[in-house]
Short mmCIF file of C-alpha atoms in Angstrom, two decimals:
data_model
loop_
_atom_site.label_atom_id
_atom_site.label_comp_id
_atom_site.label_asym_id
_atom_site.label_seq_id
_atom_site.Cartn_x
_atom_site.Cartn_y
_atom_site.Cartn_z
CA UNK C 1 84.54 -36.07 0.18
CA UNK C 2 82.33 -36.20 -3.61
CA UNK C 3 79.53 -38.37 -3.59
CA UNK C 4 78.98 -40.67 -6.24
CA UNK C 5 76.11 -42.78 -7.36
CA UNK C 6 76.94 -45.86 -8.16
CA UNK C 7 73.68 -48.33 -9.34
CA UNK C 8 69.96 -46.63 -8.51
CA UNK C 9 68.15 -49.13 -9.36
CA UNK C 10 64.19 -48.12 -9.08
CA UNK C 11 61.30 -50.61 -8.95
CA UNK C 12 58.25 -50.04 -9.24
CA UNK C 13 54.62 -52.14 -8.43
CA UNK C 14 51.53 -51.32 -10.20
CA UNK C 15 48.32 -53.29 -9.39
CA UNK C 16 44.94 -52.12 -10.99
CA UNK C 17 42.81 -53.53 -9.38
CA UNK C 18 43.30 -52.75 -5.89
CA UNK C 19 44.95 -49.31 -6.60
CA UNK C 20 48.29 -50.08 -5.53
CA UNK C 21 50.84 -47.66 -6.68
CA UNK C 22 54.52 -47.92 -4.70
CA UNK C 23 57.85 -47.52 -5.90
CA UNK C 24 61.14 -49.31 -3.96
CA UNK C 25 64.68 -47.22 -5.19
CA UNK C 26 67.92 -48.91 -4.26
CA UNK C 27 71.21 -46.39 -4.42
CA UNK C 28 74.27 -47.57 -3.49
CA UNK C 29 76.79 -44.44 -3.02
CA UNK C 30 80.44 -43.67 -2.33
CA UNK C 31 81.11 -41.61 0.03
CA UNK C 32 84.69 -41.93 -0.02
CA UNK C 33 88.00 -44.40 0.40
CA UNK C 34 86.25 -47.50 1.42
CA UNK C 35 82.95 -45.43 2.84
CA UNK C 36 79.96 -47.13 0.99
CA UNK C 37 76.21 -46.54 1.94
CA UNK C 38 73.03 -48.09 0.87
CA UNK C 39 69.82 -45.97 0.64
CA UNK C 40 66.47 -47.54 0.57
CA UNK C 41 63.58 -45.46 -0.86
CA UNK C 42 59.91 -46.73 -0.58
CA UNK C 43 56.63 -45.45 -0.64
CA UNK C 44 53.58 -45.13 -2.11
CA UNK C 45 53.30 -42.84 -5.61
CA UNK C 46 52.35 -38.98 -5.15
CA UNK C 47 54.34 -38.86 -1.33
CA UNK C 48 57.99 -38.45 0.60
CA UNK C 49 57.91 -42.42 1.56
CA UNK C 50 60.77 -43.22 4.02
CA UNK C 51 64.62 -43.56 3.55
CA UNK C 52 66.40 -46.20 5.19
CA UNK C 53 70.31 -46.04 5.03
CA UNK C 54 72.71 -48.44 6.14
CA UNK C 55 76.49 -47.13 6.43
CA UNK C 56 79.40 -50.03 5.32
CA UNK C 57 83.39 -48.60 6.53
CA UNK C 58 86.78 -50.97 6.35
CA UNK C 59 87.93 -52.60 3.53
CA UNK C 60 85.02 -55.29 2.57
CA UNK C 61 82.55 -52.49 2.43
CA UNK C 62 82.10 -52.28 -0.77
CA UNK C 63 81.37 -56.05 -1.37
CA UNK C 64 79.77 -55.94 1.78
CA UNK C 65 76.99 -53.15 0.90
CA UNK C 66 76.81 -54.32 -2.75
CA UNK C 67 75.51 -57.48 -1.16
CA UNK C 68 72.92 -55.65 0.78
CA UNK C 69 71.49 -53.85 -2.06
CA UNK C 70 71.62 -57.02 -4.52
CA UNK C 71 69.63 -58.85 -1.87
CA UNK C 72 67.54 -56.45 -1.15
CA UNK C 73 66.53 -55.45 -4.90
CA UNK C 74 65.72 -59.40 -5.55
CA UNK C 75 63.78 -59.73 -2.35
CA UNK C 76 61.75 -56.87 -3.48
CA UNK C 77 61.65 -57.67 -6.90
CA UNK C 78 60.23 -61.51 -6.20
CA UNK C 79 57.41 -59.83 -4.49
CA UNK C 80 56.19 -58.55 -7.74
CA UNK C 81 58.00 -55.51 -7.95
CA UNK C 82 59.35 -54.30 -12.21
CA UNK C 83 62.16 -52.07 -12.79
CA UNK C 84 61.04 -48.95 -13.35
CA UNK C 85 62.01 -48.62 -17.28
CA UNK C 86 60.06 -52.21 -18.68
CA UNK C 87 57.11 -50.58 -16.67
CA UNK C 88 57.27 -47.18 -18.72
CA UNK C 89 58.23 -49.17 -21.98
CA UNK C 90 54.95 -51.53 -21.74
CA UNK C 91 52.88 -48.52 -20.85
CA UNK C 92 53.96 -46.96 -24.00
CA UNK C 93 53.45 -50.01 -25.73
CA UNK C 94 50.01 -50.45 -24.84
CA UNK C 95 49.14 -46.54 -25.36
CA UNK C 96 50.53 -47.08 -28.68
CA UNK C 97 48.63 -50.11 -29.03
CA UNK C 98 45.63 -48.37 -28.27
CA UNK C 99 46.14 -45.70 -30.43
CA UNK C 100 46.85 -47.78 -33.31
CA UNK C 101 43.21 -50.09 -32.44
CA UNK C 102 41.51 -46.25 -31.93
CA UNK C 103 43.13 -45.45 -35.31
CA UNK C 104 41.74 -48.28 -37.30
CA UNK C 105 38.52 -47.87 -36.03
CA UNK C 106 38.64 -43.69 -36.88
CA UNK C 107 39.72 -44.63 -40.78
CA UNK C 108 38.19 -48.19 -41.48
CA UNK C 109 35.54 -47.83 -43.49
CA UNK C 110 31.96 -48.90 -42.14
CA UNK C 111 30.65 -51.60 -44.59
CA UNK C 112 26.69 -51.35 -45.31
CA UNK C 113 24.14 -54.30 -45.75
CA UNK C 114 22.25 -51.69 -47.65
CA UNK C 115 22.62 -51.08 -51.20
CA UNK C 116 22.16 -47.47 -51.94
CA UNK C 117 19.16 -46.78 -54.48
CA UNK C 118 21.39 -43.77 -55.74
CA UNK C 119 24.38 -45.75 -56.55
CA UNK C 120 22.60 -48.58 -58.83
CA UNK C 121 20.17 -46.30 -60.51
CA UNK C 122 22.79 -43.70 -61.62
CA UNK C 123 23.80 -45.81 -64.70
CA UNK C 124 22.49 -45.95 -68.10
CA UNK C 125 20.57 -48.80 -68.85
CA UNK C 126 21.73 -49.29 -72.52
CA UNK C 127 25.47 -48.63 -72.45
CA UNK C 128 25.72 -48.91 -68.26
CA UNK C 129 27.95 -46.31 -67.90
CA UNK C 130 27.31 -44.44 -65.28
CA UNK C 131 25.76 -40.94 -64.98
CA UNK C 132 25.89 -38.05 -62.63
CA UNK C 133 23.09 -38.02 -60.22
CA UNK C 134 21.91 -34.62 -60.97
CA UNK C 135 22.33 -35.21 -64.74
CA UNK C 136 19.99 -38.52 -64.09
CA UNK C 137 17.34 -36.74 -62.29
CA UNK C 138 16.92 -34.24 -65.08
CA UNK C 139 16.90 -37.03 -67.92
CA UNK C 140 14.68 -38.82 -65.51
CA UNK C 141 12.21 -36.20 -65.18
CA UNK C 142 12.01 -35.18 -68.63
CA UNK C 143 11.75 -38.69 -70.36
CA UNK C 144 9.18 -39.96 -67.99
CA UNK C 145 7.49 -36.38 -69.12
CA UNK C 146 7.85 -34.41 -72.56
CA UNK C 147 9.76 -37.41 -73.63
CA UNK C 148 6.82 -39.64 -73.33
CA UNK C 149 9.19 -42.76 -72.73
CA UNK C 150 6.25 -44.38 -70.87
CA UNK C 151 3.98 -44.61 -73.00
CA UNK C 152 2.88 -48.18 -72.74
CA UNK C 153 4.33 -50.87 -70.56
CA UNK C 154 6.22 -52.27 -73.41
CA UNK C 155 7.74 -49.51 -74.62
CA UNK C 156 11.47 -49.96 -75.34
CA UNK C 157 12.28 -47.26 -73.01
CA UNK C 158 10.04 -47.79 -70.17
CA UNK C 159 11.46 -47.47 -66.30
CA UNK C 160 14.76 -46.71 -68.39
CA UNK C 161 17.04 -43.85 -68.51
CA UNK C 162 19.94 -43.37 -71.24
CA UNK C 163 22.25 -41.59 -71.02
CA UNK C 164 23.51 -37.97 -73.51
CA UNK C 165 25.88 -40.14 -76.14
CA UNK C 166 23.43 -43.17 -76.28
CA UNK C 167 20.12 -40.82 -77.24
CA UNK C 168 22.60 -38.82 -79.60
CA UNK C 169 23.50 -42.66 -81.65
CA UNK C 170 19.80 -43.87 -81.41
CA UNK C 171 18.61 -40.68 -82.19
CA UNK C 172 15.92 -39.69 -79.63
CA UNK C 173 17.90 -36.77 -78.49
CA UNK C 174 15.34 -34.24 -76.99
CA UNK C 175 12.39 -35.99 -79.19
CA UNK C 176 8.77 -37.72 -78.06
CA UNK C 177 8.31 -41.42 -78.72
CA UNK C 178 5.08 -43.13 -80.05
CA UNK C 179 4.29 -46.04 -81.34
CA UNK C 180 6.28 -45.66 -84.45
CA UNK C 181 9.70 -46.10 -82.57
CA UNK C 182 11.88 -48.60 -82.28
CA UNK C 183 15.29 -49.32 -80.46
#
């Protein structure tokens, strides 16, 4: 005699809210010439459960334990019961899901209602190009300084910074201003 699976068919019934996890497996198997049994597996996830088989001889047994196992698989599926497989494919939809939502979050950038003092003051106020921040702080320093840029409040270049190429063309490149100057 060689035994031979026909149909498992395995259902399974997740609820997650009141922690029910059971699984109902329906095999119908040959046996042999017109030797047919149905095997019922049920249980509860992470146990044994309980096989019940039912044994079908003569020459209808095939229809007859087909039958069986057809109407048992819809009885148990209309009592909420999803084949196993659309249960692990909508699990691994949603983890994907999730991973894509965790994955947006991890890359999108995070939008400020600040503007940054650094990133509008780095920028020459004649030309408006912009300048390197360390570069700025050193023009900064010295103008308001040695360069004597604020020398009165209407100076041409008070509360200003230029930038290398612009003091080069007005020529004020590493000089003081006075009075005498003019943009």
């Amino acid at each position: 005699m060689t035994k031979q699976k026909e149909w498992p068919k395995e259902l399974v019934f997740i609820d997650l809210n009141s922690g029910r996890f059971e699984f109902f497996n329906i095999e119908l198997i040959k046996l042999g010439y017109n030797n047919f049994q149905v095997v019922f597996h049920q249980g509860k996830f992470n146990n044994k459960g309980r096989n019940v088989i039912n044994r079908f001889n003569g020459e209808d047994s095939y229809l007859k334990a087909k039958k069986l196992a057809y109407n048992k698989f819809y009885e148990v599926k209309s009592e909420g019961y999803i084949r196993k497989e659309k249960m692990e494919e909508a699990i691994l939809n949603a983890v994907k899901q999730e991973q894509k939502v965790d994955n947006e979050k991890k890359y999108k950038k995070k939008k400020t209602t600040y503007k940054s003092k650094t990133s509008n003051k780095c920028i020459c106020d004649l030309c408006k190009q912009p300048i390197h921040f360390s570069l700025y702080e050193k023009i900064n320093s010295w103008g308001r300084a040695e360069g004597n840029w604020d020398y009165e409040l209407n100076s041409p270049l008070y509360n200003k910074v230029v930038c290398l190429d612009c003091q080069i063309d007005k020529g004020i490149f590493q000089k003081r201003i006075d009075n005498s100057f003019k943009l």
